[in-house]
Short mmCIF file of C-alpha atoms in Angstrom, two decimals:
data_model
loop_
_atom_site.label_atom_id
_atom_site.label_comp_id
_atom_site.label_asym_id
_atom_site.label_seq_id
_atom_site.Cartn_x
_atom_site.Cartn_y
_atom_site.Cartn_z
CA LYS A 1 -10.48 10.25 -14.41
CA ALA A 2 -8.63 11.97 -11.56
CA GLY A 3 -6.66 9.80 -9.16
CA VAL A 4 -6.52 9.88 -5.38
CA THR A 5 -5.63 13.35 -4.14
CA GLN A 6 -3.93 13.94 -0.82
CA THR A 7 -3.32 17.35 0.68
CA PRO A 8 -1.05 18.80 1.74
CA ARG A 9 1.95 17.02 0.19
CA TYR A 10 4.34 18.18 2.90
CA LEU A 11 3.88 19.30 6.49
CA ILE A 12 6.23 20.31 9.27
CA LYS A 13 4.77 20.37 12.77
CA THR A 14 6.12 20.76 16.28
CA ARG A 15 5.83 18.13 18.98
CA GLY A 16 2.57 18.43 20.88
CA GLN A 17 0.66 20.01 18.01
CA GLN A 18 -2.10 18.32 16.07
CA VAL A 19 -2.47 17.83 12.35
CA THR A 20 -5.23 17.04 9.88
CA LEU A 21 -4.58 15.34 6.56
CA SER A 22 -7.06 15.13 3.72
CA CYS A 23 -7.77 12.50 1.09
CA SER A 24 -10.13 12.77 -1.87
CA PRO A 25 -10.79 9.34 -3.40
CA ILE A 26 -11.34 8.52 -7.03
CA SER A 27 -14.78 9.68 -8.11
CA GLY A 28 -17.34 6.99 -7.30
CA HIS A 29 -15.16 5.19 -4.78
CA ARG A 30 -16.65 4.88 -1.32
CA SER A 31 -13.87 3.10 0.56
CA VAL A 32 -10.87 5.01 1.88
CA SER A 33 -8.02 3.43 3.83
CA TRP A 34 -5.07 5.11 5.52
CA TYR A 35 -1.53 3.79 5.95
CA GLN A 36 1.59 5.03 7.68
CA GLN A 37 4.94 4.38 6.03
CA THR A 38 8.19 4.68 7.98
CA PRO A 39 11.67 3.28 7.26
CA GLY A 40 11.59 1.22 10.45
CA GLN A 41 8.06 -0.18 10.46
CA GLY A 42 7.26 -0.17 6.76
CA LEU A 43 3.65 0.20 5.65
CA GLN A 44 1.14 -0.14 8.46
CA PHE A 45 -2.63 -0.01 8.23
CA LEU A 46 -4.30 2.77 10.22
CA PHE A 47 -8.02 2.52 9.44
CA GLU A 48 -10.62 2.11 6.73
CA TYR A 49 -13.79 4.06 6.13
CA PHE A 50 -16.68 2.97 3.97
CA SER A 51 -19.83 5.05 3.54
CA GLU A 52 -18.86 7.29 6.47
CA THR A 53 -18.37 4.34 8.84
CA GLN A 54 -15.08 3.06 10.20
CA ARG A 55 -14.86 -0.58 9.10
CA ASN A 56 -11.38 -1.57 10.24
CA LYS A 57 -8.81 -0.16 12.59
CA GLY A 58 -5.12 -0.92 12.96
CA ASN A 59 -3.00 -1.00 16.10
CA PHE A 60 -2.39 2.69 16.58
CA PRO A 61 -3.03 4.78 19.70
CA GLY A 62 -6.17 6.84 20.08
CA ARG A 63 -4.25 9.95 19.05
CA PHE A 64 -4.84 8.78 15.51
CA SER A 65 -8.40 9.28 14.35
CA GLY A 66 -10.27 9.73 11.12
CA ARG A 67 -13.58 10.42 9.55
CA GLN A 68 -15.29 10.24 6.21
CA PHE A 69 -17.75 12.70 4.76
CA SER A 70 -20.85 12.07 2.67
CA ASN A 71 -18.88 12.85 -0.51
CA SER A 72 -16.40 10.07 0.48
CA ARG A 73 -13.58 12.50 1.18
CA SER A 74 -11.70 11.47 4.28
CA GLU A 75 -9.57 13.18 6.86
CA MET A 76 -7.22 11.78 9.42
CA ASN A 77 -6.16 13.63 12.51
CA VAL A 78 -3.18 13.08 14.77
CA SER A 79 -3.21 14.87 18.09
CA THR A 80 -0.33 15.54 20.49
CA LEU A 81 2.26 14.83 17.83
CA GLU A 82 5.38 12.88 18.73
CA LEU A 83 8.68 12.72 16.87
CA GLY A 84 7.90 9.11 15.96
CA ASP A 85 4.82 10.23 14.01
CA SER A 86 7.11 11.55 11.29
CA ALA A 87 6.17 9.45 8.29
CA LEU A 88 4.63 9.30 4.86
CA TYR A 89 0.87 8.98 5.27
CA LEU A 90 -0.84 7.30 2.35
CA CYS A 91 -4.48 6.92 1.59
CA ALA A 92 -6.04 4.45 -0.81
CA SER A 93 -9.45 4.37 -2.40
CA SER A 94 -11.41 1.37 -3.60
CA GLY A 95 -14.51 0.99 -5.70
CA ALA A 96 -17.63 -1.08 -5.22
CA GLY A 97 -15.92 -4.44 -5.78
CA ARG A 98 -13.08 -3.45 -3.46
CA THR A 99 -10.64 -5.66 -5.32
CA GLU A 100 -8.22 -2.87 -6.24
CA ALA A 101 -6.82 -0.19 -3.96
CA PHE A 102 -5.38 2.91 -5.60
CA PHE A 103 -3.03 5.07 -3.60
CA GLY A 104 -2.44 8.78 -3.53
CA GLN A 105 0.99 10.44 -3.55
CA GLY A 106 0.97 10.71 0.20
CA THR A 107 1.52 13.44 2.76
CA ARG A 108 5.03 13.68 4.17
CA LEU A 109 4.72 14.72 7.83
CA THR A 110 7.81 15.84 9.72
CA VAL A 111 7.53 16.41 13.46
CA VAL A 112 10.30 18.53 14.97
CA GLY B 1 -0.89 -14.22 12.19
CA GLU B 2 -0.30 -11.35 9.84
CA ASP B 3 3.10 -11.48 8.21
CA VAL B 4 4.36 -10.94 4.67
CA GLU B 5 8.03 -11.54 3.94
CA GLN B 6 10.12 -10.35 1.01
CA SER B 7 13.81 -10.32 0.25
CA LEU B 8 15.13 -6.77 0.58
CA PHE B 9 17.26 -6.29 -2.51
CA LEU B 10 17.61 -7.54 -6.08
CA SER B 11 20.06 -6.38 -8.72
CA VAL B 12 19.74 -7.30 -12.39
CA ARG B 13 21.12 -6.15 -15.73
CA GLU B 14 18.96 -4.29 -18.20
CA GLY B 15 17.23 -6.75 -20.52
CA ASP B 16 17.32 -9.63 -18.02
CA SER B 17 14.27 -10.99 -16.22
CA SER B 18 13.67 -10.05 -12.59
CA VAL B 19 11.92 -12.33 -10.13
CA ILE B 20 10.74 -10.90 -6.83
CA ASN B 21 9.50 -13.36 -4.23
CA CYS B 22 7.09 -13.06 -1.35
CA THR B 23 5.64 -15.35 1.30
CA TYR B 24 2.46 -14.67 3.23
CA THR B 25 0.73 -16.28 6.17
CA ASP B 26 -3.02 -15.73 5.96
CA SER B 27 -4.55 -18.66 4.12
CA SER B 28 -7.87 -16.84 3.96
CA SER B 29 -6.42 -14.01 1.87
CA THR B 30 -8.61 -13.58 -1.16
CA TYR B 31 -6.42 -11.28 -3.21
CA LEU B 32 -2.68 -10.75 -3.39
CA TYR B 33 -1.16 -7.61 -4.83
CA TRP B 34 2.03 -6.17 -6.24
CA TYR B 35 2.72 -2.47 -5.88
CA LYS B 36 5.61 -0.33 -7.14
CA GLN B 37 6.96 2.72 -5.34
CA GLU B 38 9.37 5.16 -6.92
CA PRO B 39 11.31 7.70 -4.81
CA GLY B 40 9.08 10.36 -3.31
CA ALA B 41 5.93 8.82 -4.76
CA GLY B 42 2.93 6.86 -3.58
CA LEU B 43 2.19 3.24 -4.40
CA GLN B 44 1.32 2.24 -7.93
CA LEU B 45 -0.83 -0.87 -8.31
CA LEU B 46 0.92 -3.15 -10.80
CA THR B 47 -1.24 -6.23 -10.73
CA TYR B 48 -3.16 -8.53 -8.45
CA ILE B 49 -4.20 -12.15 -8.42
CA PHE B 50 -7.22 -13.90 -7.03
CA SER B 51 -6.32 -16.66 -4.62
CA ASN B 52 -7.88 -19.43 -6.72
CA MET B 53 -5.59 -18.65 -9.64
CA ASP B 54 -2.11 -20.04 -10.21
CA MET B 55 -0.83 -17.51 -12.68
CA LYS B 56 -1.66 -14.14 -14.18
CA GLN B 57 0.15 -12.45 -17.05
CA ASP B 58 -0.06 -8.76 -17.88
CA GLN B 59 2.31 -7.59 -20.60
CA ARG B 60 5.84 -7.87 -19.13
CA LEU B 61 4.54 -8.94 -15.73
CA THR B 62 3.84 -12.52 -14.67
CA VAL B 63 2.49 -13.37 -11.24
CA LEU B 64 2.78 -16.92 -9.93
CA LEU B 65 0.90 -18.09 -6.87
CA ASN B 66 1.60 -21.28 -4.95
CA LYS B 67 -1.22 -21.35 -2.45
CA LYS B 68 -0.02 -24.54 -0.76
CA ASP B 69 3.32 -22.93 0.12
CA LYS B 70 1.80 -19.43 0.47
CA HIS B 71 4.37 -18.16 -2.02
CA LEU B 72 3.87 -15.36 -4.51
CA SER B 73 6.29 -14.17 -7.16
CA LEU B 74 6.45 -11.33 -9.65
CA ARG B 75 8.46 -11.80 -12.82
CA ILE B 76 9.36 -8.75 -14.89
CA ALA B 77 10.49 -9.66 -18.40
CA ASP B 78 13.05 -7.52 -20.27
CA THR B 79 13.75 -5.38 -17.20
CA GLN B 80 14.43 -1.72 -17.97
CA THR B 81 16.18 0.99 -15.96
CA GLY B 82 12.77 2.59 -15.44
CA ASP B 83 11.75 -0.50 -13.48
CA SER B 84 14.18 0.46 -10.70
CA ALA B 85 11.96 0.99 -7.66
CA ILE B 86 10.75 -0.67 -4.49
CA TYR B 87 8.23 -3.48 -5.04
CA PHE B 88 5.75 -4.45 -2.35
CA CYS B 89 3.60 -7.49 -2.16
CA ALA B 90 0.46 -7.30 -0.07
CA GLU B 91 -2.31 -9.60 1.04
CA SER B 92 -5.87 -8.64 1.75
CA MET B 93 -7.00 -9.69 5.17
CA GLY B 94 -10.00 -11.96 5.38
CA SER B 95 -12.78 -11.75 2.82
CA SER B 96 -12.70 -10.04 -0.52
CA ASN B 97 -12.03 -6.49 0.44
CA THR B 98 -9.10 -4.14 0.12
CA GLY B 99 -9.91 -2.38 3.35
CA LYS B 100 -6.89 -3.76 5.15
CA LEU B 101 -3.78 -4.75 3.27
CA ILE B 102 -0.76 -6.27 4.95
CA PHE B 103 2.44 -5.33 3.16
CA GLY B 104 5.85 -6.89 2.98
CA GLN B 105 8.94 -4.84 3.72
CA GLY B 106 9.51 -4.16 0.05
CA THR B 107 12.18 -5.37 -2.38
CA THR B 108 14.47 -2.74 -3.86
CA LEU B 109 15.08 -3.59 -7.51
CA GLN B 110 18.25 -2.12 -8.98
CA VAL B 111 18.56 -2.33 -12.76
CA LYS B 112 22.07 -1.82 -14.10
CA PRO B 113 22.52 -0.56 -17.66
#
């Protein structure tokens, strides 16, 4: 059974640009959550999608957005990138019981 | 409030037991989790415990939960050099769902040969 797949693994973007990250959950999982990990702030919750609907949202500005497709794959978008957006972005997928969250390897975003 | 606290660093000798501690604040948390992160990698789910349990054992891992004190611990028996990593505890917010996890700062475990 394949795990959570995040693409790309690494990205370098310039300030002001936008970026889209992708997450394919474990087959059969319908819940996808996104987290930002930085040395200063640690792991912070961005948002959760379940059956194409946003269920929860963290305290991030509107520049951070996401969506989920009918096949449960999810994308997150960050517009007008700032240097402080440099981070490891992790997504997690959960099954029907939603008791276990399995994480992908993450996308390392560097904003220069 | 939403706050999970962990000590930042633990150093042990190979073969010893390691105990990583965590305190959380949300009394309504249904599940509490332990994750492991190795350099350059994502988070690996090690184990989790339901909030009405006191203890859970899984091979070399033992989780103890003191719900009254909101204290969670992870004991690793016979610690190996491959256990060197950052360990995060996390609580699920509200009802039984993993949609939003609140993580501690992580405890770096150093295992000396």
